[in-house]
Amino acid sequence: MMESDLRTHSRHRFRRFMRAGIVSLALSMLAIPFSLHAEYGDVVLNKRAEKAGVRPVIFPHWFHRIRFRCKVCHSELGFEMRAGANDVLMWDIVNGKFCGMCHNNQIAWGPENCDLCHSGKQGLESGIHGGDSTMGPGRW
Amino acid sequence: MLLFCWNIKDVKRYIVGRLPAVCIGLCIALSSLAAEPVPVASPHSNWVPLAQDGLHDPSNPRLDLLQNPAEALSLLPPDLEGNERSSVVGNRVKWVKALREGYINPRTNIYPETKIKVLDLDVMLTKRDTGELPRVLFPHKQHTEWLDCSNCHEWLFKSKTGATPISMFAILDGEYCGRCHGAVAFPLTQCQRCHSVPFAAQAPAKAQ
């Protein structure tokens, strides 16, 4: 009688031990920081893209400023320094305006490479997706 | 279980009985974390790959052709607040330093006739009372290395000293300096980078 009691007791303890282990493992896995965020200065252009049946455009400032100074796009090419203030149409790009000034298969890839610019997830909101230190202009 | 045995002894036994299991669980979780491959081995290896940044569509078959931030940015001078590696400033890159020390040499123009002007002129902003904060010293040089005069003058900032009603409220709302700072240039959390001149040092500085 005593022996079987002891056995059930130790089995119970073992089960509790295992349960606690599994629960704490699961909890600590949950606590792993999943840092999902855009790079600082990434701009989403989705005024027309999704309505036209393509992915939103993601413009990475970091990538471009390694290769070009701000003034090339914001002075020579005429991009306003405000997300959403520029009406960038594919027609203009194909005709060498805005992005098409470089994205012409001479300086950078040409406009037929849709997926390289139209690379965003469905449903993204237009504007600056500023990474982790800021929410971008007008959002403070 | 804990609810039914509220006397201290039972609670103690409950906790002590589970302690080793909790420790083992935590150890397994931590070791699995440590075993995960880190994208880039650098002092600041915390850029998020494009496929996981919440913006790019991971199902895009050509996503692999795009450069990941860590590939390029890990090679540039790091921008970390103080010495804490966990804290993050913008792209984690000191862009002005990267340019000045030749880490990068971005193109200045596309049209051959475009004139490049770099102006070496510091302006002390004294019109507004900055309260307890140090005064702002605006360096033209760092700005004109990246930007054209027309990017700021005359529409956003008047050349005439004191003529532009700059305020932190407007800046935080994305106007004036906030057009770039807080969006692409270093973020507005870095107060001391602009508010850099302590009151004691103000007397000999150039007036706005």
Coordinates of C-alpha atoms in Angstrom, one line a residue:
Chain A
M1 CA 0.0 0.0 0.0
M2 CA 2.7 2.4 1.1
E3 CA 4.9 1.5 -1.8
S4 CA 2.3 2.0 -4.4
D5 CA 1.4 5.4 -2.8
L6 CA 5.0 6.4 -3.0
R7 CA 5.2 5.3 -6.6
T8 CA 2.2 7.4 -7.6
H9 CA 3.5 10.3 -5.7
S10 CA 6.9 10.2 -7.4
R11 CA 5.1 9.8 -10.8
H12 CA 3.1 12.8 -10.0
R13 CA 6.2 14.8 -9.1
F14 CA 7.9 13.7 -12.3
R15 CA 4.9 14.8 -14.3
R16 CA 4.8 18.2 -12.5
F17 CA 8.5 18.6 -13.1
M18 CA 8.1 18.0 -16.8
R19 CA 5.1 20.3 -17.1
A20 CA 6.9 23.1 -15.4
G21 CA 9.9 22.6 -17.7
I22 CA 7.8 22.7 -20.9
V23 CA 5.8 25.7 -19.7
S24 CA 8.9 27.7 -18.9
L25 CA 10.5 26.7 -22.2
A26 CA 7.4 27.9 -24.1
L27 CA 7.3 31.1 -22.2
S28 CA 11.0 31.9 -22.8
M29 CA 10.5 31.2 -26.5
L30 CA 7.7 33.7 -26.6
A31 CA 10.0 36.3 -25.0
I32 CA 12.5 36.1 -27.9
P33 CA 12.4 39.6 -29.4
F34 CA 11.0 39.3 -32.9
S35 CA 12.3 42.7 -34.2
L36 CA 10.0 43.2 -37.2
H37 CA 10.7 46.7 -38.5
A38 CA 11.6 48.6 -41.6
E39 CA 15.0 50.2 -42.0
Y40 CA 15.2 53.8 -41.0
G41 CA 14.0 56.0 -43.9
D42 CA 12.2 53.3 -45.9
V43 CA 9.4 54.8 -48.0
V44 CA 6.3 52.9 -49.1
L45 CA 4.7 54.1 -52.3
N46 CA 1.2 52.7 -52.5
K47 CA -1.0 55.5 -53.8
R48 CA -1.6 53.6 -57.0
A49 CA 0.4 50.4 -57.0
E50 CA -2.1 48.1 -55.3
K51 CA -5.1 49.6 -57.1
A52 CA -3.3 48.8 -60.4
G53 CA -2.7 45.2 -59.2
V54 CA 1.0 45.3 -58.4
R55 CA 2.8 45.2 -55.0
P56 CA 3.5 48.5 -53.3
V57 CA 6.9 50.1 -54.0
I58 CA 9.5 50.2 -51.3
F59 CA 12.1 52.9 -51.6
P60 CA 15.1 52.4 -49.3
H61 CA 16.9 55.7 -48.6
W62 CA 19.9 53.9 -47.0
F63 CA 20.6 52.0 -50.3
H64 CA 20.4 55.1 -52.4
R65 CA 22.3 57.5 -50.2
I66 CA 25.4 55.2 -50.3
R67 CA 25.4 55.7 -54.1
F68 CA 23.9 59.2 -54.5
R69 CA 23.8 62.4 -52.5
C70 CA 20.4 63.7 -51.5
K71 CA 20.6 66.5 -54.0
V72 CA 20.6 64.2 -57.0
C73 CA 17.0 63.1 -56.5
H74 CA 15.8 66.0 -54.4
S75 CA 17.2 68.7 -56.6
E76 CA 18.1 67.4 -60.0
L77 CA 15.3 64.9 -60.4
G78 CA 12.6 67.0 -58.6
F79 CA 11.5 64.7 -55.8
E80 CA 9.8 66.8 -53.1
M81 CA 11.2 66.2 -49.6
R82 CA 7.9 64.9 -48.3
A83 CA 6.6 61.3 -48.5
G84 CA 3.3 61.4 -50.5
A85 CA 4.0 64.7 -52.2
N86 CA 5.4 63.2 -55.4
D87 CA 3.1 61.8 -58.1
V88 CA 5.3 59.1 -59.5
L89 CA 3.7 57.4 -62.5
M90 CA 5.1 54.4 -64.4
W91 CA 4.6 56.4 -67.6
D92 CA 7.0 59.1 -66.3
I93 CA 9.5 56.5 -65.2
V94 CA 9.5 54.7 -68.5
N95 CA 10.0 58.1 -70.1
G96 CA 13.1 58.8 -68.0
K97 CA 11.6 61.0 -65.3
F98 CA 11.9 60.5 -61.5
C99 CA 13.2 57.0 -60.9
G100 CA 13.6 56.5 -64.6
M101 CA 16.5 59.0 -64.7
C102 CA 18.7 56.2 -63.3
H103 CA 16.5 53.1 -63.6
N104 CA 17.0 52.8 -67.3
N105 CA 19.3 49.8 -67.7
Q106 CA 22.3 52.2 -67.9
I107 CA 22.8 53.5 -64.3
A108 CA 20.5 51.0 -62.6
W109 CA 18.1 48.2 -63.5
G110 CA 15.4 49.2 -66.0
P111 CA 11.7 49.6 -65.4
E112 CA 10.8 46.2 -66.8
N113 CA 12.1 44.6 -63.6
C114 CA 8.8 45.1 -61.8
D115 CA 9.5 42.9 -58.8
L116 CA 12.6 44.7 -57.7
C117 CA 10.8 47.9 -56.8
H118 CA 7.3 46.6 -56.4
S119 CA 8.4 44.4 -53.6
G120 CA 6.1 45.3 -50.7
K121 CA 3.5 43.4 -48.9
Q122 CA -0.2 43.9 -49.8
G123 CA -2.0 46.5 -47.7
L124 CA 1.0 48.7 -46.8
E125 CA 0.3 52.3 -46.0
S126 CA 2.2 55.0 -48.0
G127 CA 4.7 57.1 -46.2
I128 CA 7.9 56.8 -44.3
H129 CA 8.3 53.7 -42.3
G130 CA 11.0 55.0 -40.1
G131 CA 12.5 52.0 -38.3
D132 CA 12.8 52.0 -34.5
S133 CA 13.8 55.5 -33.4
T134 CA 11.2 57.5 -35.0
M135 CA 7.7 57.4 -36.4
G136 CA 8.6 59.8 -39.2
P137 CA 7.4 63.3 -39.9
G138 CA 4.2 64.4 -38.4
R139 CA 3.8 61.3 -36.3
W140 CA 5.5 62.5 -33.1
Chain B
M1 CA -2.8 23.5 -7.9
L2 CA -1.3 26.5 -6.1
L3 CA -4.8 27.7 -5.3
F4 CA -5.5 24.7 -3.1
C5 CA -2.4 24.7 -0.9
W6 CA -1.9 28.2 0.4
N7 CA 0.2 27.4 3.4
I8 CA 3.8 28.6 3.1
K9 CA 5.4 25.1 3.3
D10 CA 3.4 23.9 0.4
V11 CA 4.1 26.9 -1.7
K12 CA 7.8 26.5 -0.9
R13 CA 7.8 22.9 -1.9
Y14 CA 5.8 23.8 -5.1
I15 CA 8.4 26.3 -6.1
V16 CA 11.5 24.3 -5.1
G17 CA 10.1 21.2 -6.9
R18 CA 9.8 23.1 -10.2
L19 CA 12.9 25.2 -10.0
P20 CA 15.3 22.7 -11.6
A21 CA 12.8 22.1 -14.5
V22 CA 12.4 25.8 -15.0
C23 CA 16.2 26.2 -15.1
I24 CA 16.6 23.4 -17.6
G25 CA 13.8 24.9 -19.8
L26 CA 15.4 28.3 -19.7
C27 CA 18.9 26.8 -20.5
I28 CA 17.5 25.0 -23.6
A29 CA 15.7 28.1 -24.8
L30 CA 18.8 30.3 -24.3
S31 CA 21.1 27.8 -26.0
S32 CA 18.8 27.6 -29.0
L33 CA 18.9 31.3 -29.2
A34 CA 22.7 31.4 -29.1
A35 CA 22.8 28.7 -31.8
E36 CA 20.7 30.8 -34.2
P37 CA 22.8 32.2 -37.1
V38 CA 23.4 36.0 -36.8
P39 CA 23.1 37.7 -40.2
V40 CA 26.4 39.6 -40.0
A41 CA 29.2 39.3 -37.5
S42 CA 29.9 42.9 -36.6
P43 CA 29.7 45.1 -33.5
H44 CA 26.2 46.2 -34.7
S45 CA 24.7 43.1 -36.2
N46 CA 21.1 44.0 -35.7
W47 CA 19.8 45.1 -39.1
V48 CA 16.7 43.1 -40.1
P49 CA 16.9 41.2 -43.3
L50 CA 14.5 42.4 -46.0
A51 CA 12.5 39.2 -45.9
Q52 CA 11.7 39.8 -42.3
D53 CA 11.3 43.5 -42.1
G54 CA 7.5 43.5 -42.2
L55 CA 7.6 45.6 -45.4
H56 CA 9.0 43.3 -48.1
D57 CA 6.8 40.5 -49.5
P58 CA 8.8 37.3 -48.6
S59 CA 7.0 35.5 -51.4
N60 CA 8.5 37.8 -54.0
P61 CA 10.7 35.4 -56.1
R62 CA 13.2 38.2 -56.9
L63 CA 13.7 39.4 -53.3
D64 CA 17.0 37.6 -53.2
L65 CA 18.4 40.1 -55.7
L66 CA 18.0 43.0 -53.4
Q67 CA 20.7 44.0 -51.1
N68 CA 20.1 43.5 -47.4
P69 CA 20.9 46.5 -45.1
A70 CA 23.5 44.6 -43.1
E71 CA 25.5 43.7 -46.2
A72 CA 26.2 47.4 -46.8
L73 CA 25.7 49.2 -43.6
S74 CA 27.9 47.0 -41.4
L75 CA 30.9 48.3 -43.4
L76 CA 30.2 51.9 -42.5
P77 CA 31.1 53.8 -39.3
P78 CA 28.6 52.8 -36.6
D79 CA 26.3 55.3 -35.0
L80 CA 25.5 54.0 -31.5
E81 CA 24.1 56.1 -28.7
G82 CA 26.9 56.3 -26.2
N83 CA 28.6 53.0 -26.0
E84 CA 25.5 50.9 -25.6
R85 CA 25.4 48.5 -28.5
S86 CA 21.7 47.8 -28.0
S87 CA 20.6 51.4 -28.5
V88 CA 19.9 52.3 -32.1
V89 CA 20.2 55.6 -33.9
G90 CA 18.6 55.7 -37.4
N91 CA 20.4 53.4 -39.8
R92 CA 23.1 52.8 -37.1
V93 CA 25.5 54.6 -39.5
K94 CA 27.3 57.9 -39.1
W95 CA 26.6 59.1 -42.6
V96 CA 28.5 62.4 -42.4
K97 CA 31.6 60.5 -41.2
A98 CA 31.1 57.8 -43.8
L99 CA 31.2 60.5 -46.5
R100 CA 34.0 62.6 -45.1
E101 CA 36.3 59.7 -44.4
G102 CA 35.8 58.1 -47.8
Y103 CA 33.8 55.0 -46.8
I104 CA 31.4 56.0 -49.5
N105 CA 31.6 58.4 -52.4
P106 CA 28.0 59.0 -53.6
R107 CA 27.4 60.7 -56.9
T108 CA 26.9 64.5 -56.7
N109 CA 25.1 65.0 -60.0
I110 CA 23.6 63.4 -63.0
Y111 CA 23.5 66.4 -65.3
P112 CA 27.0 67.5 -66.2
E113 CA 26.1 71.1 -65.9
T114 CA 24.9 71.0 -62.3
K115 CA 27.0 73.2 -60.1
I116 CA 28.3 71.7 -56.8
K117 CA 28.5 74.1 -53.9
V118 CA 29.8 73.3 -50.5
L119 CA 29.5 76.1 -48.0
D120 CA 31.6 76.2 -44.9
L121 CA 29.6 78.4 -42.6
D122 CA 28.4 77.8 -39.1
V123 CA 25.3 79.6 -37.9
M124 CA 24.4 80.0 -34.3
L125 CA 20.6 80.1 -33.8
T126 CA 20.1 82.7 -31.1
K127 CA 16.7 84.1 -31.9
R128 CA 14.7 81.6 -29.8
D129 CA 15.2 80.9 -26.2
T130 CA 16.2 77.3 -25.9
G131 CA 15.5 77.2 -22.2
E132 CA 17.9 74.9 -20.4
L133 CA 19.0 73.3 -23.6
P134 CA 22.3 74.3 -25.2
R135 CA 22.0 76.6 -28.2
V136 CA 21.9 75.2 -31.7
L137 CA 24.9 75.6 -34.0
F138 CA 24.0 74.8 -37.6
P139 CA 26.9 73.7 -39.8
H140 CA 26.4 74.4 -43.5
K141 CA 29.3 72.2 -44.5
Q142 CA 27.9 68.9 -43.4
H143 CA 24.6 69.8 -45.0
T144 CA 25.9 71.1 -48.3
E145 CA 28.0 68.0 -48.8
W146 CA 24.8 66.1 -49.3
L147 CA 22.3 68.8 -50.3
D148 CA 21.9 71.6 -52.8
C149 CA 21.2 75.2 -51.5
S150 CA 17.8 75.0 -53.1
N151 CA 16.8 72.0 -51.0
C152 CA 16.4 74.4 -48.0
H153 CA 16.6 78.0 -49.4
E154 CA 14.5 80.1 -49.7
W155 CA 11.3 78.2 -49.4
L156 CA 11.9 76.3 -46.1
F157 CA 14.6 78.5 -44.5
K158 CA 15.2 82.2 -45.3
S159 CA 18.8 83.1 -45.8
K160 CA 18.3 86.2 -43.7
T161 CA 19.2 85.4 -40.2
G162 CA 16.4 85.2 -37.7
A163 CA 13.7 85.4 -40.5
T164 CA 12.6 81.8 -40.2
P165 CA 10.2 80.9 -37.3
I166 CA 11.9 77.6 -36.4
S167 CA 10.4 75.8 -33.4
M168 CA 10.7 72.4 -31.9
F169 CA 6.9 71.9 -32.3
A170 CA 7.2 72.4 -36.1
I171 CA 10.3 70.3 -36.3
L172 CA 8.7 67.4 -34.5
D173 CA 5.8 67.8 -36.9
G174 CA 8.1 67.3 -39.8
E175 CA 8.7 70.9 -40.8
Y176 CA 12.0 72.8 -41.1
C177 CA 14.8 70.5 -39.8
G178 CA 12.2 67.8 -39.3
R179 CA 11.8 67.4 -43.1
C180 CA 14.9 65.2 -42.9
H181 CA 15.8 64.8 -39.2
G182 CA 13.3 62.2 -37.9
A183 CA 12.7 60.7 -41.4
V184 CA 16.1 60.0 -43.0
A185 CA 18.8 62.1 -41.3
F186 CA 19.6 61.3 -37.6
P187 CA 16.5 61.2 -35.5
L188 CA 15.1 63.9 -33.2
T189 CA 15.9 61.8 -30.2
Q190 CA 19.5 63.0 -30.5
C191 CA 19.0 66.4 -28.9
Q192 CA 22.6 67.1 -28.2
R193 CA 23.8 66.8 -31.8
C194 CA 22.0 70.1 -32.7
H195 CA 21.8 71.6 -29.2
S196 CA 25.5 71.5 -28.9
V197 CA 26.7 74.8 -27.6
P198 CA 26.6 75.2 -23.8
F199 CA 25.7 78.7 -22.5
A200 CA 29.2 79.3 -21.2
A201 CA 30.7 78.8 -24.6
Q202 CA 28.2 81.1 -26.4
A203 CA 29.9 84.5 -26.1
P204 CA 32.6 84.1 -28.8
A205 CA 30.4 82.2 -31.3
K206 CA 29.1 83.8 -34.5
A207 CA 25.8 85.4 -34.1
Q208 CA 22.8 84.5 -36.2

